[in-house]
Amino acid sequence: MTTDNVRMWTDLNIDLKSHDMLLNALGPIFQEVYLSQKNRPAGMGFYDFVVGDIHGIRVKELREHAKTGGKVVATYCVFVPEELVWAAGAIPVGLCAGTQFSVPMAEEVLPRNTCALIKSSFGFKLGRVCPYVQASHLIVGETTCDGKKKMFEILNQYQPVYVMEVPNKKTERSRTLWHGEVVAFKDVIEKLTGNKITPKKLAEAIDLVNGRRLALQRLYNLRKVRPVPISGKDALLATQVSFYDDAARDTQMLNTLCDELDKRVAAGQGVAPANAPRILISGSPMAIPNWKLHHIIESAGAVVVCEESCTGTRFFSDLVKPTPHNLEQQLTAIADRYMNIHCACFTPNDERPDDVVRLAKEYQADGVMHYNLQFCHTYANEGYKMAERLEKEGIPMLRIETDYSDEDAGQLRTRIEAFLEMIKH
Ligand code: BJ8
């Protein structure tokens, strides 16, 4: 912990005592979950460094940006079109939190029966333990689920929040509404930054974000190979870091990692034996440092080969389609791309089971684990239709409902081991 960092955190009004406790807890968990893995790609060294300095260097970059008049825009959902933020010269940063540490802080205000992701994120603000929240000039929320929607109203009492209306259906009327929301968001960001979003700037931002999506697609494509050249834990970490690292640097680091994985594939080198059970996880997102399920699965000898989630395929599968440099057409292409995210907030949302079936085949998954955070009603309910669909397809599925605490780890381990035993070749 450098003096510089402490000064920066003090300037950001961080509660230093709680913050110390948070960082001190993270180190041993990272050691146990990540650094104990054997045969990791050397390219993961970058991600280890990022986690080792999680509240240091990147926050410093955001502060430098702010010193020159730049803005930082925080988000909680992959529906917020980050292209518009970059195009206005601001920096987007994903804020979702995946730690139990801040959950009790949030429970002083929010109902206990709220999902851990919402509580953890809100607790970060209430407890003043997250420098990314503190460094943001605007938080952008969305109307995806009721828990988040109502949390944003309370969060707005602490920090400026702007909420985008995400429709709940996929009809033409909903698409029109969403298109209007994207246009309105452009105006909000222009007002915040004082910068006009030009077609040229927007084209550059579209290329920037598409570039990162392509790099993540490349990483995930490499996970389709048997034996798989990278663990699910490492792939998850690389994806999680993409939510807050600089997009250009992130793309470069992802591609460097993929170059190394290409060589592993060519040499037939895997992180697990070729016959290790291959698992696809589908459901709620896993924000950093939520590595709980992956750790249990991979400690039991299986390997996670894909995540159908917003910290997985939903984050990068679709690109913004190329258009002429014309603002209206670019905004339509952006709105169309984001409406194609099959979040459980939509009704109906039959495209999601379709995706899972397709992904299970592409990634040669032996089984699917349907993961929902406790009190997340949208994903919990979709688990029913997902089970029906996968049964028809002959794909074994295990339903997992959990939170961020370790209380149920033993019980989960037992259920997961039994499932793996059943699907073993
Ligand atoms: S597009 S999945 S990132 S909303 S887990 S907070 S749904 S109660 S996170 Fe999400 Fe956007 Fe959808 Fe993706 Fe609510 Fe459920 Fe909690 Fe959730």
Coordinates of C-alpha atoms and ligand atoms in Angstrom, one line a residue:
M1 CA 0.0 0.0 0.0
T2 CA 1.8 3.1 -1.2
T3 CA 1.6 6.5 0.5
D4 CA 0.4 7.9 -2.9
N5 CA -2.5 5.4 -2.9
V6 CA -3.5 6.3 0.7
R7 CA -3.5 10.0 -0.2
M8 CA -5.7 9.3 -3.2
W9 CA -8.1 7.2 -1.2
T10 CA -8.3 10.0 1.4
D11 CA -9.0 12.5 -1.3
L12 CA -11.8 10.2 -2.5
N13 CA -13.3 10.1 1.0
I14 CA -12.7 6.4 1.4
D15 CA -13.2 4.9 4.9
L16 CA -9.6 3.8 5.2
K17 CA -10.1 1.4 8.1
S18 CA -12.9 -0.6 6.3
H19 CA -11.0 -0.4 3.1
D20 CA -7.9 -1.9 4.6
M21 CA -10.0 -4.8 5.9
L22 CA -11.5 -5.3 2.4
L23 CA -8.1 -5.4 0.7
N24 CA -6.6 -7.6 3.4
A25 CA -9.3 -10.1 2.9
L26 CA -8.9 -10.2 -0.9
G27 CA -5.3 -11.2 -0.9
P28 CA -5.6 -14.7 0.8
I29 CA -8.8 -15.4 -1.3
F30 CA -6.9 -14.6 -4.5
Q31 CA -4.0 -16.7 -3.4
E32 CA -6.3 -19.7 -2.7
V33 CA -8.5 -19.5 -5.7
Y34 CA -6.1 -18.2 -8.4
L35 CA -2.4 -18.4 -7.5
S36 CA -2.7 -22.1 -6.3
Q37 CA -3.7 -23.2 -9.9
K38 CA -1.1 -25.2 -11.8
N39 CA -0.1 -24.6 -15.3
R40 CA -1.5 -21.2 -15.8
P41 CA -0.9 -19.2 -19.0
A42 CA 1.9 -16.6 -18.5
G43 CA -0.5 -14.0 -19.9
M44 CA -2.6 -14.2 -16.7
G45 CA 0.3 -12.4 -15.0
F46 CA -1.3 -9.1 -16.2
Y47 CA -4.6 -10.0 -14.5
D48 CA -2.8 -11.0 -11.3
F49 CA -1.1 -7.7 -11.3
V50 CA -4.5 -5.9 -11.8
V51 CA -6.1 -7.7 -8.9
G52 CA -2.9 -7.2 -6.8
D53 CA -3.3 -3.4 -7.3
I54 CA -7.1 -3.4 -7.7
H55 CA -7.7 0.0 -6.2
G56 CA -4.4 1.6 -7.2
I57 CA -3.2 2.2 -10.7
R58 CA -6.6 2.2 -12.6
V59 CA -8.1 4.6 -10.1
K60 CA -5.1 6.8 -10.5
E61 CA -5.7 6.8 -14.2
L62 CA -9.3 7.9 -13.6
R63 CA -8.2 10.6 -11.3
E64 CA -5.7 11.9 -13.8
H65 CA -8.4 12.0 -16.4
A66 CA -10.7 14.0 -14.0
K67 CA -7.9 16.5 -13.3
T68 CA -7.9 17.5 -17.0
G69 CA -11.7 17.9 -16.8
G70 CA -12.6 14.4 -18.0
K71 CA -15.6 12.6 -16.6
V72 CA -16.0 9.0 -15.2
V73 CA -19.3 7.3 -15.8
A74 CA -20.2 4.3 -13.7
T75 CA -22.6 1.5 -14.7
Y76 CA -24.2 -1.6 -13.3
C77 CA -25.4 -3.3 -16.4
V78 CA -24.3 -4.3 -19.9
F79 CA -27.3 -2.5 -21.3
V80 CA -25.6 0.9 -20.9
P81 CA -24.1 1.7 -24.3
E82 CA -20.5 2.4 -23.4
E83 CA -19.7 3.6 -27.0
L84 CA -21.5 6.9 -26.2
V85 CA -19.4 7.4 -23.0
W86 CA -16.1 6.9 -24.8
A87 CA -17.3 9.0 -27.8
A88 CA -17.8 12.0 -25.5
G89 CA -14.3 11.6 -24.1
A90 CA -15.5 10.2 -20.7
I91 CA -14.4 6.8 -19.3
P92 CA -17.0 4.1 -18.4
V93 CA -16.4 1.8 -15.5
G94 CA -18.5 -1.2 -14.4
L95 CA -19.4 -1.0 -10.7
C96 CA -21.1 -4.3 -9.9
A97 CA -19.7 -5.8 -6.8
G98 CA -19.2 -9.5 -6.0
T99 CA -18.1 -9.5 -2.4
Q100 CA -19.9 -10.5 0.8
F101 CA -17.8 -7.8 2.6
S102 CA -20.2 -4.9 1.8
V103 CA -23.4 -6.9 2.1
P104 CA -24.0 -6.2 5.8
M105 CA -23.4 -2.5 5.2
A106 CA -26.2 -2.5 2.6
E107 CA -28.6 -4.4 4.8
E108 CA -28.8 -1.4 7.1
V109 CA -30.8 0.2 4.4
L110 CA -32.0 -2.3 1.8
P111 CA -34.3 -5.3 2.5
R112 CA -32.3 -8.3 3.4
N113 CA -34.1 -10.3 0.8
T114 CA -32.4 -8.4 -2.0
C115 CA -29.9 -10.2 -4.3
A116 CA -26.2 -10.1 -3.2
L117 CA -25.1 -8.2 -6.3
I118 CA -27.4 -5.3 -5.5
K119 CA -26.5 -5.3 -1.8
S120 CA -22.8 -5.6 -2.4
S121 CA -22.8 -2.8 -4.9
F122 CA -24.9 -0.5 -2.7
G123 CA -22.8 -1.4 0.4
F124 CA -19.7 -0.2 -1.4
K125 CA -21.2 3.3 -1.6
L126 CA -22.7 3.3 1.9
G127 CA -19.5 2.0 3.4
R128 CA -17.3 4.3 1.3
V129 CA -14.9 1.4 0.4
C130 CA -14.9 1.5 -3.4
P131 CA -12.7 4.2 -5.0
Y132 CA -14.3 3.5 -8.4
V133 CA -17.7 4.6 -7.0
Q134 CA -16.1 7.6 -5.3
A135 CA -14.3 8.6 -8.5
S136 CA -17.4 8.6 -10.6
H137 CA -19.2 11.8 -11.7
L138 CA -22.3 10.0 -12.8
I139 CA -23.8 6.6 -12.1
V140 CA -26.0 5.2 -14.8
G141 CA -28.7 2.7 -13.7
E142 CA -31.4 0.9 -15.6
T143 CA -34.8 -0.5 -15.1
T144 CA -33.9 -4.2 -15.6
C145 CA -35.1 -5.6 -12.3
D146 CA -37.1 -4.2 -9.4
G147 CA -34.4 -4.6 -6.8
K148 CA -31.9 -2.5 -8.8
K149 CA -34.6 0.0 -9.9
K150 CA -35.5 0.9 -6.3
M151 CA -31.9 0.8 -5.1
F152 CA -31.0 3.4 -7.6
E153 CA -33.6 5.8 -6.1
I154 CA -31.8 5.5 -2.8
L155 CA -28.3 5.6 -4.3
N156 CA -29.3 8.9 -5.9
Q157 CA -29.4 10.4 -2.4
Y158 CA -25.7 9.8 -2.1
Q159 CA -24.4 10.4 -5.7
P160 CA -26.0 11.6 -9.0
V161 CA -27.8 8.7 -10.7
Y162 CA -29.3 8.7 -14.2
V163 CA -31.6 5.7 -15.0
M164 CA -32.2 4.3 -18.5
E165 CA -35.5 2.7 -19.2
V166 CA -34.9 -0.9 -20.5
P167 CA -38.1 -2.3 -21.9
N168 CA -39.4 -5.7 -20.7
K169 CA -40.6 -7.0 -24.1
K170 CA -38.9 -7.4 -27.5
T171 CA -41.7 -5.9 -29.6
E172 CA -41.4 -3.1 -32.1
R173 CA -42.9 -0.7 -29.6
S174 CA -40.3 -1.7 -27.1
R175 CA -37.5 -1.2 -29.7
T176 CA -38.8 2.3 -30.4
L177 CA -38.8 3.1 -26.7
W178 CA -35.2 1.8 -26.3
H179 CA -34.0 3.7 -29.3
G180 CA -35.4 6.9 -27.6
E181 CA -33.6 6.0 -24.4
V182 CA -30.3 5.6 -26.3
V183 CA -30.8 9.1 -27.9
A184 CA -31.7 10.6 -24.6
F185 CA -28.6 9.0 -23.0
K186 CA -26.4 10.6 -25.7
D187 CA -27.8 14.0 -24.6
V188 CA -27.2 13.3 -21.0
I189 CA -23.5 12.3 -21.6
E190 CA -23.0 15.4 -23.9
K191 CA -24.3 17.6 -21.1
L192 CA -22.2 15.9 -18.5
T193 CA -19.0 16.2 -20.5
G194 CA -19.6 19.4 -22.4
N195 CA -18.5 17.5 -25.5
K196 CA -20.5 16.9 -28.6
I197 CA -20.6 13.3 -29.9
T198 CA -19.7 13.5 -33.5
P199 CA -20.1 10.7 -36.1
K200 CA -16.3 10.4 -36.3
K201 CA -15.9 10.1 -32.5
L202 CA -18.7 7.7 -32.3
A203 CA -17.3 5.5 -35.1
E204 CA -14.0 5.4 -33.2
A205 CA -15.7 4.4 -30.0
I206 CA -17.7 1.7 -31.8
D207 CA -14.5 0.3 -33.2
L208 CA -12.8 0.5 -29.8
V209 CA -15.6 -1.5 -28.0
N210 CA -16.1 -3.9 -30.9
G211 CA -12.3 -4.6 -30.8
R212 CA -12.5 -5.6 -27.2
R213 CA -15.6 -7.8 -28.0
L214 CA -13.7 -9.5 -30.7
A215 CA -10.8 -10.2 -28.4
L216 CA -13.2 -11.7 -25.8
Q217 CA -14.8 -13.8 -28.6
R218 CA -11.4 -15.1 -29.5
L219 CA -10.7 -16.0 -25.9
Y220 CA -14.0 -17.9 -25.6
N221 CA -13.5 -19.6 -28.9
L222 CA -10.3 -21.1 -27.5
R223 CA -12.3 -22.6 -24.7
K224 CA -14.2 -24.7 -27.2
V225 CA -11.1 -26.9 -27.7
R226 CA -10.6 -30.2 -25.9
P227 CA -8.4 -30.2 -23.8
V228 CA -9.2 -26.6 -22.8
P229 CA -6.1 -24.4 -22.7
I230 CA -7.3 -22.1 -19.9
S231 CA -9.3 -22.6 -16.7
G232 CA -12.8 -21.2 -16.3
K233 CA -11.5 -19.2 -13.3
D234 CA -8.9 -17.5 -15.4
A235 CA -11.2 -16.8 -18.3
L236 CA -13.8 -15.4 -15.9
L237 CA -11.2 -13.1 -14.3
A238 CA -10.1 -11.7 -17.7
T239 CA -13.7 -11.0 -18.5
Q240 CA -14.3 -9.3 -15.2
V241 CA -11.3 -7.0 -15.6
S242 CA -12.7 -5.9 -19.0
F243 CA -15.5 -4.1 -17.1
Y244 CA -13.1 -1.5 -15.7
D245 CA -9.8 -1.6 -17.5
D246 CA -8.9 0.8 -20.3
A247 CA -10.6 -0.8 -23.4
A248 CA -7.6 -0.4 -25.8
R249 CA -5.1 -1.9 -23.3
D250 CA -7.6 -4.6 -22.3
T251 CA -7.9 -5.6 -26.0
Q252 CA -4.2 -5.8 -26.3
M253 CA -3.7 -7.9 -23.2
L254 CA -6.6 -10.3 -24.2
N255 CA -5.0 -10.8 -27.6
T256 CA -1.6 -11.4 -26.1
L257 CA -3.2 -14.1 -23.8
C258 CA -4.9 -15.6 -26.8
D259 CA -1.7 -15.8 -28.8
E260 CA -0.3 -17.9 -26.0
L261 CA -3.4 -20.0 -25.9
D262 CA -3.2 -20.6 -29.6
K263 CA 0.2 -22.2 -29.0
R264 CA -1.1 -24.3 -26.2
V265 CA -3.9 -25.6 -28.5
A266 CA -1.4 -26.3 -31.3
A267 CA 0.6 -28.3 -28.8
G268 CA -2.4 -30.1 -27.4
Q269 CA -1.7 -28.6 -24.0
G270 CA -4.6 -28.2 -21.6
V271 CA -5.2 -27.1 -18.0
A272 CA -7.3 -30.2 -17.3
P273 CA -7.3 -33.8 -18.8
A274 CA -9.2 -34.1 -22.1
N275 CA -11.9 -36.2 -20.4
A276 CA -12.5 -33.7 -17.5
P277 CA -16.2 -32.9 -17.3
R278 CA -16.9 -29.7 -19.2
I279 CA -19.4 -27.3 -17.6
L280 CA -21.4 -24.4 -19.0
I281 CA -22.7 -21.9 -16.4
S282 CA -25.8 -20.0 -17.3
G283 CA -27.5 -17.2 -15.3
S284 CA -26.8 -14.2 -13.1
P285 CA -23.5 -12.3 -13.7
M286 CA -20.5 -12.9 -11.5
A287 CA -18.9 -9.6 -10.5
I288 CA -15.3 -9.5 -9.2
P289 CA -14.4 -11.1 -6.8
N290 CA -17.2 -13.6 -7.1
W291 CA -15.3 -16.7 -8.1
K292 CA -17.2 -19.1 -5.7
L293 CA -18.9 -21.4 -8.1
H294 CA -16.0 -21.7 -10.5
H295 CA -13.7 -22.5 -7.7
I296 CA -15.9 -25.3 -6.3
I297 CA -16.4 -26.8 -9.8
E298 CA -12.8 -26.7 -10.8
S299 CA -11.5 -27.9 -7.4
A300 CA -13.7 -31.0 -8.0
G301 CA -11.8 -31.8 -11.2
A302 CA -14.2 -30.4 -13.8
V303 CA -13.6 -27.4 -16.0
V304 CA -15.8 -24.4 -16.7
V305 CA -15.8 -23.9 -20.5
C306 CA -18.3 -21.1 -21.0
E307 CA -20.5 -18.6 -19.1
E308 CA -23.8 -17.6 -20.6
S309 CA -24.1 -14.5 -18.5
C310 CA -23.4 -10.8 -18.5
T311 CA -19.9 -11.6 -17.3
G312 CA -19.7 -14.0 -20.2
T313 CA -21.2 -14.3 -23.7
R314 CA -23.9 -11.7 -23.2
F315 CA -21.2 -9.1 -22.8
F316 CA -19.5 -9.5 -26.1
S317 CA -21.3 -11.9 -28.5
D318 CA -22.9 -9.2 -30.6
L319 CA -21.0 -6.4 -32.3
V320 CA -22.4 -3.0 -33.2
K321 CA -23.0 -3.4 -36.9
P322 CA -20.9 -1.1 -39.2
T323 CA -22.8 1.9 -40.6
P324 CA -21.9 5.0 -42.6
H325 CA -20.6 7.8 -40.4
N326 CA -24.0 9.2 -39.7
L327 CA -25.2 9.8 -36.2
E328 CA -28.8 8.6 -36.7
Q329 CA -27.7 5.3 -38.3
Q330 CA -25.0 4.8 -35.7
L331 CA -27.5 5.3 -32.8
T332 CA -29.9 2.9 -34.4
A333 CA -27.1 0.3 -34.8
I334 CA -26.2 0.8 -31.1
A335 CA -29.8 0.5 -30.0
D336 CA -30.3 -2.7 -32.0
R337 CA -27.1 -4.3 -30.7
Y338 CA -28.1 -3.7 -27.1
M339 CA -31.7 -4.9 -27.5
N340 CA -30.2 -8.3 -28.5
I341 CA -29.0 -9.0 -24.9
H342 CA -31.2 -11.8 -23.6
C343 CA -31.5 -10.7 -20.0
A344 CA -34.1 -12.4 -17.8
C345 CA -35.8 -9.1 -17.4
F346 CA -37.5 -9.7 -20.7
T347 CA -40.7 -11.5 -21.2
P348 CA -40.8 -13.8 -23.0
N349 CA -37.1 -14.5 -23.3
D350 CA -37.0 -17.8 -25.2
E351 CA -33.9 -16.7 -27.0
R352 CA -31.9 -17.4 -23.8
P353 CA -32.6 -21.2 -23.7
D354 CA -31.9 -21.2 -27.5
D355 CA -28.5 -19.7 -26.8
V356 CA -27.7 -22.1 -24.0
V357 CA -28.5 -25.1 -26.1
R358 CA -26.4 -23.7 -29.0
L359 CA -23.5 -22.8 -26.6
A360 CA -23.6 -26.2 -24.9
K361 CA -23.1 -27.9 -28.3
E362 CA -20.4 -25.4 -29.5
Y363 CA -18.4 -25.7 -26.2
Q364 CA -18.9 -29.5 -26.0
A365 CA -20.4 -29.1 -22.5
D366 CA -21.2 -32.2 -20.6
G367 CA -23.6 -30.4 -18.4
V368 CA -25.1 -27.0 -17.5
M369 CA -25.2 -25.3 -14.1
H370 CA -28.0 -22.8 -13.9
Y371 CA -26.9 -20.2 -11.5
N372 CA -29.0 -17.6 -9.9
L373 CA -28.3 -15.4 -7.0
Q374 CA -30.6 -15.9 -4.1
F375 CA -33.6 -13.4 -4.3
C376 CA -33.0 -12.9 -8.0
H377 CA -36.6 -13.7 -9.2
T378 CA -36.0 -13.2 -12.9
Y379 CA -33.2 -15.8 -13.3
A380 CA -34.7 -18.1 -10.7
N381 CA -38.0 -18.3 -12.6
E382 CA -36.2 -18.8 -16.0
G383 CA -34.5 -21.8 -14.4
Y384 CA -37.8 -23.7 -14.7
K385 CA -38.1 -23.2 -18.5
M386 CA -34.4 -23.7 -18.9
A387 CA -34.6 -27.1 -17.2
E388 CA -37.6 -28.1 -19.4
R389 CA -35.7 -27.1 -22.5
L390 CA -32.4 -28.8 -21.6
E391 CA -34.2 -32.0 -20.6
K392 CA -35.7 -32.1 -24.1
E393 CA -32.3 -31.7 -25.6
G394 CA -30.8 -34.4 -23.4
I395 CA -28.4 -31.9 -21.7
P396 CA -28.0 -32.5 -17.9
M397 CA -28.6 -29.5 -15.8
L398 CA -28.1 -28.6 -12.1
R399 CA -29.8 -25.7 -10.5
I400 CA -27.7 -23.6 -8.2
E401 CA -29.1 -20.8 -6.0
T402 CA -26.6 -19.1 -3.8
D403 CA -25.2 -15.8 -2.5
Y404 CA -21.8 -14.4 -1.8
S405 CA -21.3 -16.0 1.6
D406 CA -19.4 -19.2 2.2
E407 CA -22.1 -20.7 4.4
D408 CA -23.4 -23.1 1.8
A409 CA -20.0 -24.0 0.3
G410 CA -20.0 -27.5 1.8
Q411 CA -23.5 -28.3 0.6
L412 CA -22.8 -26.9 -2.9
R413 CA -19.6 -29.0 -3.1
T414 CA -21.6 -32.2 -2.3
R415 CA -24.3 -31.4 -4.9
I416 CA -21.8 -30.4 -7.5
E417 CA -19.6 -33.5 -7.0
A418 CA -22.7 -35.8 -7.3
F419 CA -23.6 -34.0 -10.5
L420 CA -20.1 -34.4 -12.0
E421 CA -20.1 -38.0 -11.0
M422 CA -23.3 -38.5 -13.0
I423 CA -22.1 -36.7 -16.2
K424 CA -18.6 -38.2 -16.2
H425 CA -17.6 -40.1 -19.4
Ligands
BJ8_1 S1 -28.5 -7.4 -18.6 S2 -28.4 -9.9 -16.1 S3 -26.2 -7.0 -16.1 S4 -29.7 -6.6 -15.4 S5 -28.9 -10.8 -10.2 S6 -29.4 -7.3 -10.0 S7 -31.2 -9.3 -12.4 S8 -31.9 -9.5 -8.9 S9 -27.7 -8.4 -12.9 FE1 -28.0 -8.0 -15.0 FE2 -28.1 -6.1 -16.9 FE3 -29.7 -8.3 -16.9 FE4 -27.1 -8.5 -17.4 FE5 -31.4 -8.0 -10.5 FE6 -31.0 -10.6 -10.6 FE7 -29.7 -9.2 -8.9 FE8 -29.2 -9.0 -11.5

